[in-house]
Amino acid sequence: MTVISVEGLKTHFLTRAGVVRAVDGVSFSLDRGEVMGLVGESGSGKSVTGFSIIGLVDAPGKIVDGSIFFHGDDLSKLSARQMQALRGSRIAMIFQDPMMTLNPVLRIDTQMIEAIRAHEKVSRKEAWTRARDGLAQVGIPSPEQRLRAYPHQLSGGMRQRVAIAIAFLNNPDLLIADEPTTALDVTIQAQIVHVAQKLCRERGTALIWITHDLAVVAGLADRIAVMYAGRIVEAGDTDDVIDHPRHPYTVGLLGSVPSANQRGQRLTQIPGMTPNMLALPEGCAFRDRCTHSDNQCSKAPQVSTDERGHAIRCFHPQYVKTPA
Amino acid sequence: MTAFIIRRLLQAVLVVFLMSGIVFFGVNVIGDPVDMLISPDADQDEIARTIEALGLDRPIGEQYLYFLKGVATGDFGKSFIFGEPALKLILQHMPATVELALLSLLMAIVFGIPLGLYAGLYPDRKVSKGIVAGSILGFSLPTFWVGLMMIMLFAVILGWLPSTGRGDTAVFLGIESSLWTRDGLSHLFLPALNLALTNISLVIRLTRAGVREAMHQDYIKFARAKGLPESRVISVHLMKNILIPIVTVLGLEFGGLLAFSVVTESIFAWPGMGKLLIDSLLQLDRPVVVAYLMIIVLFFVVINLVVDILYSILDPRVRLRDQGA
């Protein structure tokens, strides 16, 4: 059953310096309980894609084209009120920096109870019980005490667990996780990934995990979509994308990940800089940095999909096997 | 926290003591009050008698010690001019100033925060730009001029409000104040607004800056992502964060309102402490000036203490600690 289906989404920022096409024609869909890793560099439009779905794109950003269907309903047709009712109950989101996402001057219990009572008429007592159980489920010890704490009294990992607990309070159908592990150290990262994965599996929540870290999603996601300059340049099953990357950009990304089999060798780099979103080259946005580009690339490549559903936007698909 | 409060109060005593010394000797340097007190055609005997009666014939150090001895028993000396205890004079004038300062603080909050909130939430609207421009005027126009213009407009041309003086007072909850009567309030409104203008502008700017900064914080986004109504996002998540600097500044400003409403009180002939201070200074009435400034220092210390305590209530990351030890 399809939970979310994004079709040709375009979110542009109309700035004084020009139009930034942060998201420029992104399409994907997720079934119940499915996990998709949305991978890309900073500024590739992956976070804006997340904010577009939950309806929280800051001005001057605007969804200019495309549609987002949630359980078949077109979200652009919903009123602000209906969208607000959906946020936090059916669609939840967690953010990158757990130091910043919890309000510093409100206690954890306030921030959890309000999230429940914004969507359901329940007593404070009942909401408190659910909040406590929610904290216990994300593996927070002595949740009663933690409920009375302020965010600054908790560690970064603990705060991200609280954020996850808040996101799951109302059993959402879709969780958008915007780089939730980027600000944490590696052991805590693994714990956070584990907690989120466990809860999604138990409750059948579809998960969009936005990250720039391929290593994190490799073990977590069913599918991976790689974004570059506002477009998905490669998408497919995780194994296909990781083991047989077709797009030169994905090949580059994978080549820059340290792994055991390349011990002693230099990591490859993608040449050049992240593109200036105000002055993207015509055609394929990656061609300036691509070692395979030719004249053909000055026209925008269309999506080509193979029989396994592995899709790329490139005239020069690669056939390399990455060392596992 | 108790230790913190006690330490602060002890510090206050020290500050008040130092202040009394500086002012006592300072006023002495400015001039001789006897010249002001005695009619020009008085003879030498009369002058000598007056000087002796005021205790001004003793060396200045001795005068100061004598003064300190009095202060220890609650006696701040008698006013040279009125012949009444200085403390009593000040306390008589205090309610008028306190009610003026309170109403003007209230105006700063009631007008400043909503206007600043609006200007911060909708920075591109014309009204917001108008509010910001108005706040610049509120800052930069001199108080005395605005006061005069307000008298001209509301009292002279429109005739809506009385121009000067304090109105009728009434006793309510044991406090005698002109806040409780219609006439009193009508007299109070113009001077309070005049005194409040700078602070309204200040609060507008602080609130606006706070809103604009906080609106882009992740915790606001996260609050929205939780599906909270916008009203709660603003009134709880946003306001509680931006109130911290506003409370600090308003606390300090309140001290200023109490102590230095001299200009406004003079223009509106408001019988408050500010007017008493300026009159006493002009007449070199040392006991009143010294006592006044000692009381003001005490005010400031207490207000700062209250601000610190409020601060720790608003911001859980701040815990009052006894730093001295």
mmCIF file with all atom_site columns, N, CA and C in Angstrom, chain B residues 19-79:
data_model
loop_
_atom_site.group_PDB
_atom_site.id
_atom_site.type_symbol
_atom_site.label_atom_id
_atom_site.label_alt_id
_atom_site.label_comp_id
_atom_site.label_asym_id
_atom_site.label_entity_id
_atom_site.label_seq_id
_atom_site.pdbx_PDB_ins_code
_atom_site.Cartn_x
_atom_site.Cartn_y
_atom_site.Cartn_z
_atom_site.occupancy
_atom_site.B_iso_or_equiv
_atom_site.pdbx_formal_charge
_atom_site.auth_seq_id
_atom_site.auth_comp_id
_atom_site.auth_asym_id
_atom_site.auth_atom_id
_atom_site.pdbx_PDB_model_num
ATOM 1   N N  . MET B 1 19 ? 28.385 55.025 47.919 1.00 0.00 ? 19 MET B N  1
ATOM 2   C CA . MET B 1 19 ? 27.612 56.059 47.246 1.00 0.00 ? 19 MET B CA 1
ATOM 3   C C  . MET B 1 19 ? 27.407 57.263 48.168 1.00 0.00 ? 19 MET B C  1
ATOM 4   N N  . SER B 1 20 ? 27.063 56.996 49.433 1.00 0.00 ? 20 SER B N  1
ATOM 5   C CA . SER B 1 20 ? 26.775 58.094 50.357 1.00 0.00 ? 20 SER B CA 1
ATOM 6   C C  . SER B 1 20 ? 28.006 58.984 50.507 1.00 0.00 ? 20 SER B C  1
ATOM 7   N N  . GLY B 1 21 ? 29.188 58.351 50.602 1.00 0.00 ? 21 GLY B N  1
ATOM 8   C CA . GLY B 1 21 ? 30.425 59.121 50.738 1.00 0.00 ? 21 GLY B CA 1
ATOM 9   C C  . GLY B 1 21 ? 30.665 60.009 49.535 1.00 0.00 ? 21 GLY B C  1
ATOM 10  N N  . ILE B 1 22 ? 30.574 59.389 48.338 1.00 0.00 ? 22 ILE B N  1
ATOM 11  C CA . ILE B 1 22 ? 30.841 60.159 47.114 1.00 0.00 ? 22 ILE B CA 1
ATOM 12  C C  . ILE B 1 22 ? 29.912 61.362 47.018 1.00 0.00 ? 22 ILE B C  1
ATOM 13  N N  . VAL B 1 23 ? 28.614 61.123 47.251 1.00 0.00 ? 23 VAL B N  1
ATOM 14  C CA . VAL B 1 23 ? 27.648 62.205 47.096 1.00 0.00 ? 23 VAL B CA 1
ATOM 15  C C  . VAL B 1 23 ? 27.838 63.273 48.187 1.00 0.00 ? 23 VAL B C  1
ATOM 16  N N  . PHE B 1 24 ? 28.079 62.798 49.407 1.00 0.00 ? 24 PHE B N  1
ATOM 17  C CA . PHE B 1 24 ? 28.226 63.727 50.527 1.00 0.00 ? 24 PHE B CA 1
ATOM 18  C C  . PHE B 1 24 ? 29.345 64.737 50.257 1.00 0.00 ? 24 PHE B C  1
ATOM 19  N N  . PHE B 1 25 ? 30.509 64.208 49.879 1.00 0.00 ? 25 PHE B N  1
ATOM 20  C CA . PHE B 1 25 ? 31.641 65.104 49.626 1.00 0.00 ? 25 PHE B CA 1
ATOM 21  C C  . PHE B 1 25 ? 31.440 65.868 48.330 1.00 0.00 ? 25 PHE B C  1
ATOM 22  N N  . GLY B 1 26 ? 30.810 65.210 47.368 1.00 0.00 ? 26 GLY B N  1
ATOM 23  C CA . GLY B 1 26 ? 30.587 65.831 46.059 1.00 0.00 ? 26 GLY B CA 1
ATOM 24  C C  . GLY B 1 26 ? 29.735 67.085 46.179 1.00 0.00 ? 26 GLY B C  1
ATOM 25  N N  . VAL B 1 27 ? 28.600 66.946 46.862 1.00 0.00 ? 27 VAL B N  1
ATOM 26  C CA . VAL B 1 27 ? 27.693 68.088 46.990 1.00 0.00 ? 27 VAL B CA 1
ATOM 27  C C  . VAL B 1 27 ? 28.403 69.232 47.715 1.00 0.00 ? 27 VAL B C  1
ATOM 28  N N  . ASN B 1 28 ? 29.232 68.858 48.671 1.00 0.00 ? 28 ASN B N  1
ATOM 29  C CA . ASN B 1 28 ? 29.970 69.847 49.436 1.00 0.00 ? 28 ASN B CA 1
ATOM 30  C C  . ASN B 1 28 ? 30.871 70.708 48.550 1.00 0.00 ? 28 ASN B C  1
ATOM 31  N N  . VAL B 1 29 ? 31.408 70.067 47.505 1.00 0.00 ? 29 VAL B N  1
ATOM 32  C CA . VAL B 1 29 ? 32.319 70.770 46.607 1.00 0.00 ? 29 VAL B CA 1
ATOM 33  C C  . VAL B 1 29 ? 31.559 71.759 45.722 1.00 0.00 ? 29 VAL B C  1
ATOM 34  N N  . ILE B 1 30 ? 30.319 71.420 45.377 1.00 0.00 ? 30 ILE B N  1
ATOM 35  C CA . ILE B 1 30 ? 29.582 72.227 44.402 1.00 0.00 ? 30 ILE B CA 1
ATOM 36  C C  . ILE B 1 30 ? 29.378 73.661 44.892 1.00 0.00 ? 30 ILE B C  1
ATOM 37  N N  . GLY B 1 31 ? 29.016 73.804 46.165 1.00 0.00 ? 31 GLY B N  1
ATOM 38  C CA . GLY B 1 31 ? 28.791 75.171 46.610 1.00 0.00 ? 31 GLY B CA 1
ATOM 39  C C  . GLY B 1 31 ? 28.344 75.205 48.055 1.00 0.00 ? 31 GLY B C  1
ATOM 40  N N  . ASP B 1 32 ? 28.090 76.405 48.535 1.00 0.00 ? 32 ASP B N  1
ATOM 41  C CA . ASP B 1 32 ? 27.732 76.575 49.934 1.00 0.00 ? 32 ASP B CA 1
ATOM 42  C C  . ASP B 1 32 ? 26.221 76.817 50.049 1.00 0.00 ? 32 ASP B C  1
ATOM 43  N N  . PRO B 1 33 ? 25.515 75.896 50.699 1.00 0.00 ? 33 PRO B N  1
ATOM 44  C CA . PRO B 1 33 ? 24.059 76.048 50.784 1.00 0.00 ? 33 PRO B CA 1
ATOM 45  C C  . PRO B 1 33 ? 23.643 77.280 51.575 1.00 0.00 ? 33 PRO B C  1
ATOM 46  N N  . VAL B 1 34 ? 24.544 77.761 52.401 1.00 0.00 ? 34 VAL B N  1
ATOM 47  C CA . VAL B 1 34 ? 24.183 78.898 53.249 1.00 0.00 ? 34 VAL B CA 1
ATOM 48  C C  . VAL B 1 34 ? 23.820 80.115 52.393 1.00 0.00 ? 34 VAL B C  1
ATOM 49  N N  . ASP B 1 35 ? 24.547 80.268 51.265 1.00 0.00 ? 35 ASP B N  1
ATOM 50  C CA . ASP B 1 35 ? 24.268 81.385 50.367 1.00 0.00 ? 35 ASP B CA 1
ATOM 51  C C  . ASP B 1 35 ? 22.823 81.358 49.877 1.00 0.00 ? 35 ASP B C  1
ATOM 52  N N  . MET B 1 36 ? 22.312 80.150 49.688 1.00 0.00 ? 36 MET B N  1
ATOM 53  C CA . MET B 1 36 ? 20.953 80.002 49.171 1.00 0.00 ? 36 MET B CA 1
ATOM 54  C C  . MET B 1 36 ? 19.922 80.274 50.260 1.00 0.00 ? 36 MET B C  1
ATOM 55  N N  . LEU B 1 37 ? 20.314 79.948 51.499 1.00 0.00 ? 37 LEU B N  1
ATOM 56  C CA . LEU B 1 37 ? 19.328 79.927 52.573 1.00 0.00 ? 37 LEU B CA 1
ATOM 57  C C  . LEU B 1 37 ? 19.100 81.290 53.205 1.00 0.00 ? 37 LEU B C  1
ATOM 58  N N  . ILE B 1 38 ? 20.132 82.066 53.220 1.00 0.00 ? 38 ILE B N  1
ATOM 59  C CA . ILE B 1 38 ? 20.063 83.298 53.995 1.00 0.00 ? 38 ILE B CA 1
ATOM 60  C C  . ILE B 1 38 ? 19.799 84.479 53.085 1.00 0.00 ? 38 ILE B C  1
ATOM 61  N N  . SER B 1 39 ? 18.964 85.361 53.541 1.00 0.00 ? 39 SER B N  1
ATOM 62  C CA . SER B 1 39 ? 18.659 86.542 52.728 1.00 0.00 ? 39 SER B CA 1
ATOM 63  C C  . SER B 1 39 ? 19.925 87.401 52.605 1.00 0.00 ? 39 SER B C  1
ATOM 64  N N  . PRO B 1 40 ? 20.109 88.050 51.467 1.00 0.00 ? 40 PRO B N  1
ATOM 65  C CA . PRO B 1 40 ? 21.374 88.763 51.206 1.00 0.00 ? 40 PRO B CA 1
ATOM 66  C C  . PRO B 1 40 ? 21.679 89.832 52.247 1.00 0.00 ? 40 PRO B C  1
ATOM 67  N N  . ASP B 1 41 ? 20.653 90.372 52.885 1.00 0.00 ? 41 ASP B N  1
ATOM 68  C CA . ASP B 1 41 ? 20.960 91.453 53.826 1.00 0.00 ? 41 ASP B CA 1
ATOM 69  C C  . ASP B 1 41 ? 21.102 90.978 55.276 1.00 0.00 ? 41 ASP B C  1
ATOM 70  N N  . ALA B 1 42 ? 21.306 89.648 55.489 1.00 0.00 ? 42 ALA B N  1
ATOM 71  C CA . ALA B 1 42 ? 21.502 89.139 56.848 1.00 0.00 ? 42 ALA B CA 1
ATOM 72  C C  . ALA B 1 42 ? 22.876 89.577 57.366 1.00 0.00 ? 42 ALA B C  1
ATOM 73  N N  . ASP B 1 43 ? 22.989 89.769 58.672 1.00 0.00 ? 43 ASP B N  1
ATOM 74  C CA . ASP B 1 43 ? 24.299 90.175 59.197 1.00 0.00 ? 43 ASP B CA 1
ATOM 75  C C  . ASP B 1 43 ? 25.147 88.965 59.561 1.00 0.00 ? 43 ASP B C  1
ATOM 76  N N  . GLN B 1 44 ? 26.375 89.274 59.948 1.00 0.00 ? 44 GLN B N  1
ATOM 77  C CA . GLN B 1 44 ? 27.360 88.213 60.172 1.00 0.00 ? 44 GLN B CA 1
ATOM 78  C C  . GLN B 1 44 ? 26.926 87.252 61.264 1.00 0.00 ? 44 GLN B C  1
ATOM 79  N N  . ASP B 1 45 ? 26.331 87.769 62.323 1.00 0.00 ? 45 ASP B N  1
ATOM 80  C CA . ASP B 1 45 ? 25.868 86.927 63.421 1.00 0.00 ? 45 ASP B CA 1
ATOM 81  C C  . ASP B 1 45 ? 24.854 85.895 62.951 1.00 0.00 ? 45 ASP B C  1
ATOM 82  N N  . GLU B 1 46 ? 23.928 86.403 62.163 1.00 0.00 ? 46 GLU B N  1
ATOM 83  C CA . GLU B 1 46 ? 22.858 85.519 61.670 1.00 0.00 ? 46 GLU B CA 1
ATOM 84  C C  . GLU B 1 46 ? 23.436 84.405 60.795 1.00 0.00 ? 46 GLU B C  1
ATOM 85  N N  . ILE B 1 47 ? 24.401 84.781 59.955 1.00 0.00 ? 47 ILE B N  1
ATOM 86  C CA . ILE B 1 47 ? 25.048 83.795 59.103 1.00 0.00 ? 47 ILE B CA 1
ATOM 87  C C  . ILE B 1 47 ? 25.721 82.734 59.958 1.00 0.00 ? 47 ILE B C  1
ATOM 88  N N  . ALA B 1 48 ? 26.460 83.210 60.967 1.00 0.00 ? 48 ALA B N  1
ATOM 89  C CA . ALA B 1 48 ? 27.181 82.268 61.827 1.00 0.00 ? 48 ALA B CA 1
ATOM 90  C C  . ALA B 1 48 ? 26.206 81.349 62.541 1.00 0.00 ? 48 ALA B C  1
ATOM 91  N N  . ARG B 1 49 ? 25.078 81.903 62.973 1.00 0.00 ? 49 ARG B N  1
ATOM 92  C CA . ARG B 1 49 ? 24.100 81.100 63.703 1.00 0.00 ? 49 ARG B CA 1
ATOM 93  C C  . ARG B 1 49 ? 23.511 80.021 62.782 1.00 0.00 ? 49 ARG B C  1
ATOM 94  N N  . THR B 1 50 ? 23.176 80.401 61.555 1.00 0.00 ? 50 THR B N  1
ATOM 95  C CA . THR B 1 50 ? 22.613 79.437 60.609 1.00 0.00 ? 50 THR B CA 1
ATOM 96  C C  . THR B 1 50 ? 23.602 78.308 60.332 1.00 0.00 ? 50 THR B C  1
ATOM 97  N N  . ILE B 1 51 ? 24.863 78.721 60.115 1.00 0.00 ? 51 ILE B N  1
ATOM 98  C CA . ILE B 1 51 ? 25.880 77.712 59.819 1.00 0.00 ? 51 ILE B CA 1
ATOM 99  C C  . ILE B 1 51 ? 26.003 76.735 60.973 1.00 0.00 ? 51 ILE B C  1
ATOM 100 N N  . GLU B 1 52 ? 25.970 77.246 62.151 1.00 0.00 ? 52 GLU B N  1
ATOM 101 C CA . GLU B 1 52 ? 26.103 76.380 63.308 1.00 0.00 ? 52 GLU B CA 1
ATOM 102 C C  . GLU B 1 52 ? 24.881 75.481 63.448 1.00 0.00 ? 52 GLU B C  1
ATOM 103 N N  . ALA B 1 53 ? 23.684 76.084 63.206 1.00 0.00 ? 53 ALA B N  1
ATOM 104 C CA . ALA B 1 53 ? 22.449 75.323 63.336 1.00 0.00 ? 53 ALA B CA 1
ATOM 105 C C  . ALA B 1 53 ? 22.450 74.137 62.379 1.00 0.00 ? 53 ALA B C  1
ATOM 106 N N  . LEU B 1 54 ? 23.008 74.317 61.171 1.00 0.00 ? 54 LEU B N  1
ATOM 107 C CA . LEU B 1 54 ? 23.038 73.224 60.181 1.00 0.00 ? 54 LEU B CA 1
ATOM 108 C C  . LEU B 1 54 ? 24.215 72.287 60.426 1.00 0.00 ? 54 LEU B C  1
ATOM 109 N N  . GLY B 1 55 ? 25.068 72.615 61.356 1.00 0.00 ? 55 GLY B N  1
ATOM 110 C CA . GLY B 1 55 ? 26.229 71.766 61.639 1.00 0.00 ? 55 GLY B CA 1
ATOM 111 C C  . GLY B 1 55 ? 27.325 71.931 60.609 1.00 0.00 ? 55 GLY B C  1
ATOM 112 N N  . LEU B 1 56 ? 27.269 73.024 59.819 1.00 0.00 ? 56 LEU B N  1
ATOM 113 C CA . LEU B 1 56 ? 28.246 73.190 58.739 1.00 0.00 ? 56 LEU B CA 1
ATOM 114 C C  . LEU B 1 56 ? 29.548 73.817 59.220 1.00 0.00 ? 56 LEU B C  1
ATOM 115 N N  . ASP B 1 57 ? 29.602 74.138 60.518 1.00 0.00 ? 57 ASP B N  1
ATOM 116 C CA . ASP B 1 57 ? 30.843 74.724 61.027 1.00 0.00 ? 57 ASP B CA 1
ATOM 117 C C  . ASP B 1 57 ? 31.880 73.669 61.361 1.00 0.00 ? 57 ASP B C  1
ATOM 118 N N  . ARG B 1 58 ? 31.461 72.411 61.429 1.00 0.00 ? 58 ARG B N  1
ATOM 119 C CA . ARG B 1 58 ? 32.389 71.323 61.738 1.00 0.00 ? 58 ARG B CA 1
ATOM 120 C C  . ARG B 1 58 ? 33.194 70.943 60.493 1.00 0.00 ? 58 ARG B C  1
ATOM 121 N N  . PRO B 1 59 ? 34.374 70.305 60.650 1.00 0.00 ? 59 PRO B N  1
ATOM 122 C CA . PRO B 1 59 ? 35.120 69.804 59.484 1.00 0.00 ? 59 PRO B CA 1
ATOM 123 C C  . PRO B 1 59 ? 34.254 68.789 58.712 1.00 0.00 ? 59 PRO B C  1
ATOM 124 N N  . ILE B 1 60 ? 34.449 68.737 57.400 1.00 0.00 ? 60 ILE B N  1
ATOM 125 C CA . ILE B 1 60 ? 33.584 67.925 56.545 1.00 0.00 ? 60 ILE B CA 1
ATOM 126 C C  . ILE B 1 60 ? 33.602 66.452 56.942 1.00 0.00 ? 60 ILE B C  1
ATOM 127 N N  . GLY B 1 61 ? 34.817 65.954 57.332 1.00 0.00 ? 61 GLY B N  1
ATOM 128 C CA . GLY B 1 61 ? 34.920 64.555 57.755 1.00 0.00 ? 61 GLY B CA 1
ATOM 129 C C  . GLY B 1 61 ? 34.055 64.281 58.970 1.00 0.00 ? 61 GLY B C  1
ATOM 130 N N  . GLU B 1 62 ? 34.092 65.205 59.893 1.00 0.00 ? 62 GLU B N  1
ATOM 131 C CA . GLU B 1 62 ? 33.287 65.038 61.092 1.00 0.00 ? 62 GLU B CA 1
ATOM 132 C C  . GLU B 1 62 ? 31.793 65.071 60.760 1.00 0.00 ? 62 GLU B C  1
ATOM 133 N N  . GLN B 1 63 ? 31.453 65.996 59.847 1.00 0.00 ? 63 GLN B N  1
ATOM 134 C CA . GLN B 1 63 ? 30.053 66.067 59.415 1.00 0.00 ? 63 GLN B CA 1
ATOM 135 C C  . GLN B 1 63 ? 29.600 64.719 58.852 1.00 0.00 ? 63 GLN B C  1
ATOM 136 N N  . TYR B 1 64 ? 30.499 64.100 58.091 1.00 0.00 ? 64 TYR B N  1
ATOM 137 C CA . TYR B 1 64 ? 30.144 62.828 57.446 1.00 0.00 ? 64 TYR B CA 1
ATOM 138 C C  . TYR B 1 64 ? 29.948 61.735 58.502 1.00 0.00 ? 64 TYR B C  1
ATOM 139 N N  . LEU B 1 65 ? 30.861 61.696 59.469 1.00 0.00 ? 65 LEU B N  1
ATOM 140 C CA . LEU B 1 65 ? 30.733 60.686 60.525 1.00 0.00 ? 65 LEU B CA 1
ATOM 141 C C  . LEU B 1 65 ? 29.432 60.890 61.292 1.00 0.00 ? 65 LEU B C  1
ATOM 142 N N  . TYR B 1 66 ? 29.121 62.142 61.553 1.00 0.00 ? 66 TYR B N  1
ATOM 143 C CA . TYR B 1 66 ? 27.892 62.468 62.255 1.00 0.00 ? 66 TYR B CA 1
ATOM 144 C C  . TYR B 1 66 ? 26.684 61.982 61.451 1.00 0.00 ? 66 TYR B C  1
ATOM 145 N N  . PHE B 1 67 ? 26.775 62.208 60.128 1.00 0.00 ? 67 PHE B N  1
ATOM 146 C CA . PHE B 1 67 ? 25.709 61.770 59.221 1.00 0.00 ? 67 PHE B CA 1
ATOM 147 C C  . PHE B 1 67 ? 25.563 60.244 59.268 1.00 0.00 ? 67 PHE B C  1
ATOM 148 N N  . LEU B 1 68 ? 26.701 59.527 59.215 1.00 0.00 ? 68 LEU B N  1
ATOM 149 C CA . LEU B 1 68 ? 26.665 58.065 59.222 1.00 0.00 ? 68 LEU B CA 1
ATOM 150 C C  . LEU B 1 68 ? 26.038 57.548 60.510 1.00 0.00 ? 68 LEU B C  1
ATOM 151 N N  . LYS B 1 69 ? 26.391 58.217 61.620 1.00 0.00 ? 69 LYS B N  1
ATOM 152 C CA . LYS B 1 69 ? 25.831 57.814 62.903 1.00 0.00 ? 69 LYS B CA 1
ATOM 153 C C  . LYS B 1 69 ? 24.304 57.931 62.851 1.00 0.00 ? 69 LYS B C  1
ATOM 154 N N  . GLY B 1 70 ? 23.837 59.028 62.257 1.00 0.00 ? 70 GLY B N  1
ATOM 155 C CA . GLY B 1 70 ? 22.396 59.228 62.115 1.00 0.00 ? 70 GLY B CA 1
ATOM 156 C C  . GLY B 1 70 ? 21.758 58.141 61.271 1.00 0.00 ? 70 GLY B C  1
ATOM 157 N N  . VAL B 1 71 ? 22.429 57.836 60.125 1.00 0.00 ? 71 VAL B N  1
ATOM 158 C CA . VAL B 1 71 ? 21.883 56.842 59.197 1.00 0.00 ? 71 VAL B CA 1
ATOM 159 C C  . VAL B 1 71 ? 21.704 55.497 59.904 1.00 0.00 ? 71 VAL B C  1
ATOM 160 N N  . ALA B 1 72 ? 22.660 55.161 60.774 1.00 0.00 ? 72 ALA B N  1
ATOM 161 C CA . ALA B 1 72 ? 22.592 53.886 61.496 1.00 0.00 ? 72 ALA B CA 1
ATOM 162 C C  . ALA B 1 72 ? 21.310 53.800 62.317 1.00 0.00 ? 72 ALA B C  1
ATOM 163 N N  . THR B 1 73 ? 20.788 54.939 62.735 1.00 0.00 ? 73 THR B N  1
ATOM 164 C CA . THR B 1 73 ? 19.534 54.922 63.505 1.00 0.00 ? 73 THR B CA 1
ATOM 165 C C  . THR B 1 73 ? 18.350 55.341 62.634 1.00 0.00 ? 73 THR B C  1
ATOM 166 N N  . GLY B 1 74 ? 18.552 55.386 61.335 1.00 0.00 ? 74 GLY B N  1
ATOM 167 C CA . GLY B 1 74 ? 17.446 55.682 60.429 1.00 0.00 ? 74 GLY B CA 1
ATOM 168 C C  . GLY B 1 74 ? 17.221 57.172 60.228 1.00 0.00 ? 74 GLY B C  1
ATOM 169 N N  . ASP B 1 75 ? 18.150 58.000 60.681 1.00 0.00 ? 75 ASP B N  1
ATOM 170 C CA . ASP B 1 75 ? 17.985 59.447 60.540 1.00 0.00 ? 75 ASP B CA 1
ATOM 171 C C  . ASP B 1 75 ? 18.935 59.946 59.452 1.00 0.00 ? 75 ASP B C  1
ATOM 172 N N  . PHE B 1 76 ? 18.370 60.435 58.362 1.00 0.00 ? 76 PHE B N  1
ATOM 173 C CA . PHE B 1 76 ? 19.190 60.880 57.234 1.00 0.00 ? 76 PHE B CA 1
ATOM 174 C C  . PHE B 1 76 ? 19.458 62.378 57.302 1.00 0.00 ? 76 PHE B C  1
ATOM 175 N N  . GLY B 1 77 ? 19.098 62.988 58.399 1.00 0.00 ? 77 GLY B N  1
ATOM 176 C CA . GLY B 1 77 ? 19.314 64.427 58.526 1.00 0.00 ? 77 GLY B CA 1
ATOM 177 C C  . GLY B 1 77 ? 18.088 65.198 58.072 1.00 0.00 ? 77 GLY B C  1
ATOM 178 N N  . LYS B 1 78 ? 18.063 66.484 58.434 1.00 0.00 ? 78 LYS B N  1
ATOM 179 C CA . LYS B 1 78 ? 16.934 67.326 58.070 1.00 0.00 ? 78 LYS B CA 1
ATOM 180 C C  . LYS B 1 78 ? 17.252 68.116 56.817 1.00 0.00 ? 78 LYS B C  1
ATOM 181 N N  . SER B 1 79 ? 16.256 68.310 56.007 1.00 0.00 ? 79 SER B N  1
ATOM 182 C CA . SER B 1 79 ? 16.430 69.150 54.823 1.00 0.00 ? 79 SER B CA 1
ATOM 183 C C  . SER B 1 79 ? 16.796 70.553 55.251 1.00 0.00 ? 79 SER B C  1
#
